[in-house]
PDB file of C-alpha atoms in Angstrom:
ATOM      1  CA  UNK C   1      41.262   2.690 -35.307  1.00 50.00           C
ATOM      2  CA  UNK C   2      38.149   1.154 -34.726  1.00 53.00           C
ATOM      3  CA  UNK C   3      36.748   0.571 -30.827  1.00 52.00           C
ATOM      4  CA  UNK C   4      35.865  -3.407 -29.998  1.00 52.00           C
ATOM      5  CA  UNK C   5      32.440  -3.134 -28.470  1.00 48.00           C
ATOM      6  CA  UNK C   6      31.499  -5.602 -26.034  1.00 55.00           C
ATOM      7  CA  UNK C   7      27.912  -6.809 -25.889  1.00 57.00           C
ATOM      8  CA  UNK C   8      26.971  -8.510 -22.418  1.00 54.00           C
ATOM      9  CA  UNK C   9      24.055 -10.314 -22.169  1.00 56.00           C
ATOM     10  CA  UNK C  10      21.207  -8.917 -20.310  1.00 62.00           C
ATOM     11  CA  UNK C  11      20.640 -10.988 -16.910  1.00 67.00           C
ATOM     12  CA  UNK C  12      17.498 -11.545 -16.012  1.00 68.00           C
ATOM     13  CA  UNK C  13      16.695 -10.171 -12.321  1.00 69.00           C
ATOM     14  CA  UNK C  14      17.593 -12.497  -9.245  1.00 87.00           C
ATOM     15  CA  UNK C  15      14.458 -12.681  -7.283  1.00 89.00           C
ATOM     16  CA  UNK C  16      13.821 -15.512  -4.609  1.00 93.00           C
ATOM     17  CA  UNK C  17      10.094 -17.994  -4.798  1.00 94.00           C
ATOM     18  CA  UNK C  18       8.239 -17.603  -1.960  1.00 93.00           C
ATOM     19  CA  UNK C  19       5.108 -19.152  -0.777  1.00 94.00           C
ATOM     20  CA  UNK C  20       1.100 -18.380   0.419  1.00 94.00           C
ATOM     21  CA  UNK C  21       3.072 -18.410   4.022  1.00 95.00           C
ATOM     22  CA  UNK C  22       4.007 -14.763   2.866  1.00 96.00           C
ATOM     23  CA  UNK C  23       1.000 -13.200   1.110  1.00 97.00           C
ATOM     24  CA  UNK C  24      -2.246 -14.683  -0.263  1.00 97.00           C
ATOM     25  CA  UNK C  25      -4.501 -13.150  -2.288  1.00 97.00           C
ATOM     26  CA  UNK C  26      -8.927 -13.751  -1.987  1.00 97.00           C
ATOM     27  CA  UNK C  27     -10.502 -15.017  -4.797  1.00 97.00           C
ATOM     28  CA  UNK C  28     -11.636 -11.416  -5.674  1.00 97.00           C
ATOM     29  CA  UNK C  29      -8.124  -9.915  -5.140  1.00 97.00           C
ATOM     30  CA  UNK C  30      -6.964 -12.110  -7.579  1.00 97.00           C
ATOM     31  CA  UNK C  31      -9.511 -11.888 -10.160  1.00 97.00           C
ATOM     32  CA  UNK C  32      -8.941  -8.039 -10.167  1.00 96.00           C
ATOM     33  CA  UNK C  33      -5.793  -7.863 -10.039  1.00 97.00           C
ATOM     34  CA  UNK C  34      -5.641 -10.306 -12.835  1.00 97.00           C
ATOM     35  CA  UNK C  35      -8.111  -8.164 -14.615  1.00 96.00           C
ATOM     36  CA  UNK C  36      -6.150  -4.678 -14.063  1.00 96.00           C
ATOM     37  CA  UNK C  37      -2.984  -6.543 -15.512  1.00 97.00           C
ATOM     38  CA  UNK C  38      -5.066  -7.134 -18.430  1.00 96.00           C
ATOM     39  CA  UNK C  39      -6.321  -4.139 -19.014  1.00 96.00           C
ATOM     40  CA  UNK C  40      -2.890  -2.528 -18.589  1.00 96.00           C
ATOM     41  CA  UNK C  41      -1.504  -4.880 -21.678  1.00 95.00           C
ATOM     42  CA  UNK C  42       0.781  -6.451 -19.049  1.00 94.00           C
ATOM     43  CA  UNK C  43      -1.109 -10.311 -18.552  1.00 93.00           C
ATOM     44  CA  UNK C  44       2.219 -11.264 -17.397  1.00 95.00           C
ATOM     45  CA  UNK C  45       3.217  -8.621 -15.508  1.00 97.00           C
ATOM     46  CA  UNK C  46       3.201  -8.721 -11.317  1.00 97.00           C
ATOM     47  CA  UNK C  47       1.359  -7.259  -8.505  1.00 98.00           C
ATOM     48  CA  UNK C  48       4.299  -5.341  -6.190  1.00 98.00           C
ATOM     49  CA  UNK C  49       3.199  -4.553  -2.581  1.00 97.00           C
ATOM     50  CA  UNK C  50       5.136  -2.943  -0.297  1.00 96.00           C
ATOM     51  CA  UNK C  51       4.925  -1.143   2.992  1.00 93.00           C
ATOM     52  CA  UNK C  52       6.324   2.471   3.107  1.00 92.00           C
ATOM     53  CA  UNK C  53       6.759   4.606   6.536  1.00 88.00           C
ATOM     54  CA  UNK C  54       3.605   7.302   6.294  1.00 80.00           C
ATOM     55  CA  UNK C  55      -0.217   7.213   7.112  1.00 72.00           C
ATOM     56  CA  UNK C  56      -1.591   8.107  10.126  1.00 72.00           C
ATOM     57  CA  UNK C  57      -0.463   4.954  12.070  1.00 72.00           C
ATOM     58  CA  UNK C  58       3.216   5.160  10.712  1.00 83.00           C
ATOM     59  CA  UNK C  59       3.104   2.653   7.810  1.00 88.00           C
ATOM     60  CA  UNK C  60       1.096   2.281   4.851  1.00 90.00           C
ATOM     61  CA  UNK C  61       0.824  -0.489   2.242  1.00 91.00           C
ATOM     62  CA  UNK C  62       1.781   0.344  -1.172  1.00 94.00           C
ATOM     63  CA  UNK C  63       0.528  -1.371  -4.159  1.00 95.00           C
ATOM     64  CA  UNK C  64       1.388  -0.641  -8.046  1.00 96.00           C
ATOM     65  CA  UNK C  65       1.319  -3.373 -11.401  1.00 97.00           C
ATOM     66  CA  UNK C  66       4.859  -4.082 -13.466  1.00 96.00           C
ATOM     67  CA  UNK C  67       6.217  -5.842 -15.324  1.00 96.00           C
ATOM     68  CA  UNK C  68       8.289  -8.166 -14.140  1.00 95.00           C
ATOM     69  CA  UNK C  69      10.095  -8.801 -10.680  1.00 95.00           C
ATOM     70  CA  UNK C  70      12.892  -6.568  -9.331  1.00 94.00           C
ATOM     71  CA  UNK C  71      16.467  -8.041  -7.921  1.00 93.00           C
ATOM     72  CA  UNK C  72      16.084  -9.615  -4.775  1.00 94.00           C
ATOM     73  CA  UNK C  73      12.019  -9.251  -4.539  1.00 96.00           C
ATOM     74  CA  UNK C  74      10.259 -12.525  -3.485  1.00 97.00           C
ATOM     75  CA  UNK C  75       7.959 -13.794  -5.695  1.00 97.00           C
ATOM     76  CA  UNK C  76       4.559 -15.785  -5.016  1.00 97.00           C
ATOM     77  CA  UNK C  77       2.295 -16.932  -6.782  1.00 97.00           C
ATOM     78  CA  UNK C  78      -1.564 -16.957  -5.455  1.00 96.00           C
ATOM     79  CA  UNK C  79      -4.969 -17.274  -7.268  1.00 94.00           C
ATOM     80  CA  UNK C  80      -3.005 -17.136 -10.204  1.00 95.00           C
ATOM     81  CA  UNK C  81      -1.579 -14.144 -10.339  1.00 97.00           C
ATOM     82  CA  UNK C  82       1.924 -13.495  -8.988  1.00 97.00           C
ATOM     83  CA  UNK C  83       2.499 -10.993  -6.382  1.00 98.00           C
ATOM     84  CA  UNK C  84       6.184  -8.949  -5.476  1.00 98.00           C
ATOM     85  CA  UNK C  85       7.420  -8.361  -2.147  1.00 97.00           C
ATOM     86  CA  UNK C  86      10.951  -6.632  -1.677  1.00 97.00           C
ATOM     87  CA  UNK C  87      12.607  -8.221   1.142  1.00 96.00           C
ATOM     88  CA  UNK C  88      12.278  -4.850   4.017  1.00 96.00           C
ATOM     89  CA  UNK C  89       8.313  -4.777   3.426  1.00 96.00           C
ATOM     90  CA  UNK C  90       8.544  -9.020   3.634  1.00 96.00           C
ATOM     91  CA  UNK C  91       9.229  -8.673   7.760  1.00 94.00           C
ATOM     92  CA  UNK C  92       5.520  -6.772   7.969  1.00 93.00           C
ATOM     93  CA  UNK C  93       3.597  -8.341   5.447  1.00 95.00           C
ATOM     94  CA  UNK C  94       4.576 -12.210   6.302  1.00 96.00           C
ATOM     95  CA  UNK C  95       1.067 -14.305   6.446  1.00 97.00           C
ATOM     96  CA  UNK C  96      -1.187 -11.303   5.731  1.00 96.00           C
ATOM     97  CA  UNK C  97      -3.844 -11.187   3.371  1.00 97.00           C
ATOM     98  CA  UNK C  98      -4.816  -9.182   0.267  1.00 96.00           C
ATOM     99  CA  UNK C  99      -8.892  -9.333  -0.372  1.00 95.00           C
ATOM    100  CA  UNK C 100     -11.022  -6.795  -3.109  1.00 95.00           C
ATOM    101  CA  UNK C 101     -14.612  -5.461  -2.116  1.00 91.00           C
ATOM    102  CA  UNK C 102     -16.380  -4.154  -4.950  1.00 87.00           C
ATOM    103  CA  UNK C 103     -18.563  -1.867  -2.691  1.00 82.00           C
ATOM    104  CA  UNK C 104     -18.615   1.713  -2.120  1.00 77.00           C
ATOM    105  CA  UNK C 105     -16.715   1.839   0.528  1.00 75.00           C
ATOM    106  CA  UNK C 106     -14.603  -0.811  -1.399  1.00 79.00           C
ATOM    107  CA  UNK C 107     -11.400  -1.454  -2.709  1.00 89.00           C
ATOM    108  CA  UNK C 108      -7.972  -3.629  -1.688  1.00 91.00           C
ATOM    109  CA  UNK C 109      -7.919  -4.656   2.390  1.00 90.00           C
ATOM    110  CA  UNK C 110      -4.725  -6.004   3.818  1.00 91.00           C
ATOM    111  CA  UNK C 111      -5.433  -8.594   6.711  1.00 92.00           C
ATOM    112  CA  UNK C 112      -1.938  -8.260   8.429  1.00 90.00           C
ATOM    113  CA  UNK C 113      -1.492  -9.953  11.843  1.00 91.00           C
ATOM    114  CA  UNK C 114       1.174  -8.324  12.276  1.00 85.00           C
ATOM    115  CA  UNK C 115      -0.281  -5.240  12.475  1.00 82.00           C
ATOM    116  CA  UNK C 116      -0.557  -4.130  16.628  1.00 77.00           C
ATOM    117  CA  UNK C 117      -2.673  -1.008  15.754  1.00 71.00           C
ATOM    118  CA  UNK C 118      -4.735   0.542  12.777  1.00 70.00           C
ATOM    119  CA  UNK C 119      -6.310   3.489  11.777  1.00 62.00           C
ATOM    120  CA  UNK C 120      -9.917   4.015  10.786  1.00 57.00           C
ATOM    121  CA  UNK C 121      -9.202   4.681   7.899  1.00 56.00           C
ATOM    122  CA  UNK C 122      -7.829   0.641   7.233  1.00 57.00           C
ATOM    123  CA  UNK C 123      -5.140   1.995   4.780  1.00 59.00           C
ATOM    124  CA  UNK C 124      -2.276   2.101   7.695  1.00 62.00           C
ATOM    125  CA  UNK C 125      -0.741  -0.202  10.366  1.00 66.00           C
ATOM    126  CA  UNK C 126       2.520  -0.086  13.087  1.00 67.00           C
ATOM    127  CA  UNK C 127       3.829  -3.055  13.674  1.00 63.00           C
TER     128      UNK C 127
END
């Protein structure tokens, strides 16, 4: 006897557009994050950020590049690069913004104003 295999059709993931109202990205944001998709082979891929309990002021931002949105992520695009946000981290990241300085003491800065208190250190927030 020979077993009927079904093949279902891969769906692609259901994520919801958002807008600049959510997250924007700075000119040099953009261009680097554009650049580290590049360089990663993924030109199409997205930039996730998300805010996870931790840090010294109880909640850190967490960044990483992939592929492709995840279900019910909002997507935006900004500076022409599109940018995740899962819908948890969405409630503390509304209207912030994402900027690069290619310095020493450098790197990705969040402008959240939601943020009540940060540390010193820039890299964590309460809300």
């Amino acid at each position: 006897m020979i077993a009927n295999s079904v093949n279902k059709p891969a769906t692609a993931p259901a994520f919801r557009v958002g807008d600049e109202r959510l997250i924007k990205l700075t000119t040099s944001a953009a261009t680097k994050v554009g650049s580290l998709l590049i360089r990663q082979g993924r030109p199409d891929g997205v930039l996730r950020v998300a805010v996870v309990g931790g840090g010294c002021s109880g909640l850190q931002y967490k960044m990483d590049l992939q592929d492709a949105p995840a279900n019910r992520d909002i997507l935006v695009e900004t500076g022409g690069v599109r940018v995740v946000v899962d819908p948890k981290s969405a409630l503390y990241v509304t209207g912030s913004e994402l900027d690069y300085l290619d310095a020493l003491d450098g790197g990705f800065k969040v402008k959240n104003p939601n943020a009540a208190t940060s540390c010193s250190c820039g890299e964590s927030f309460s809300a």
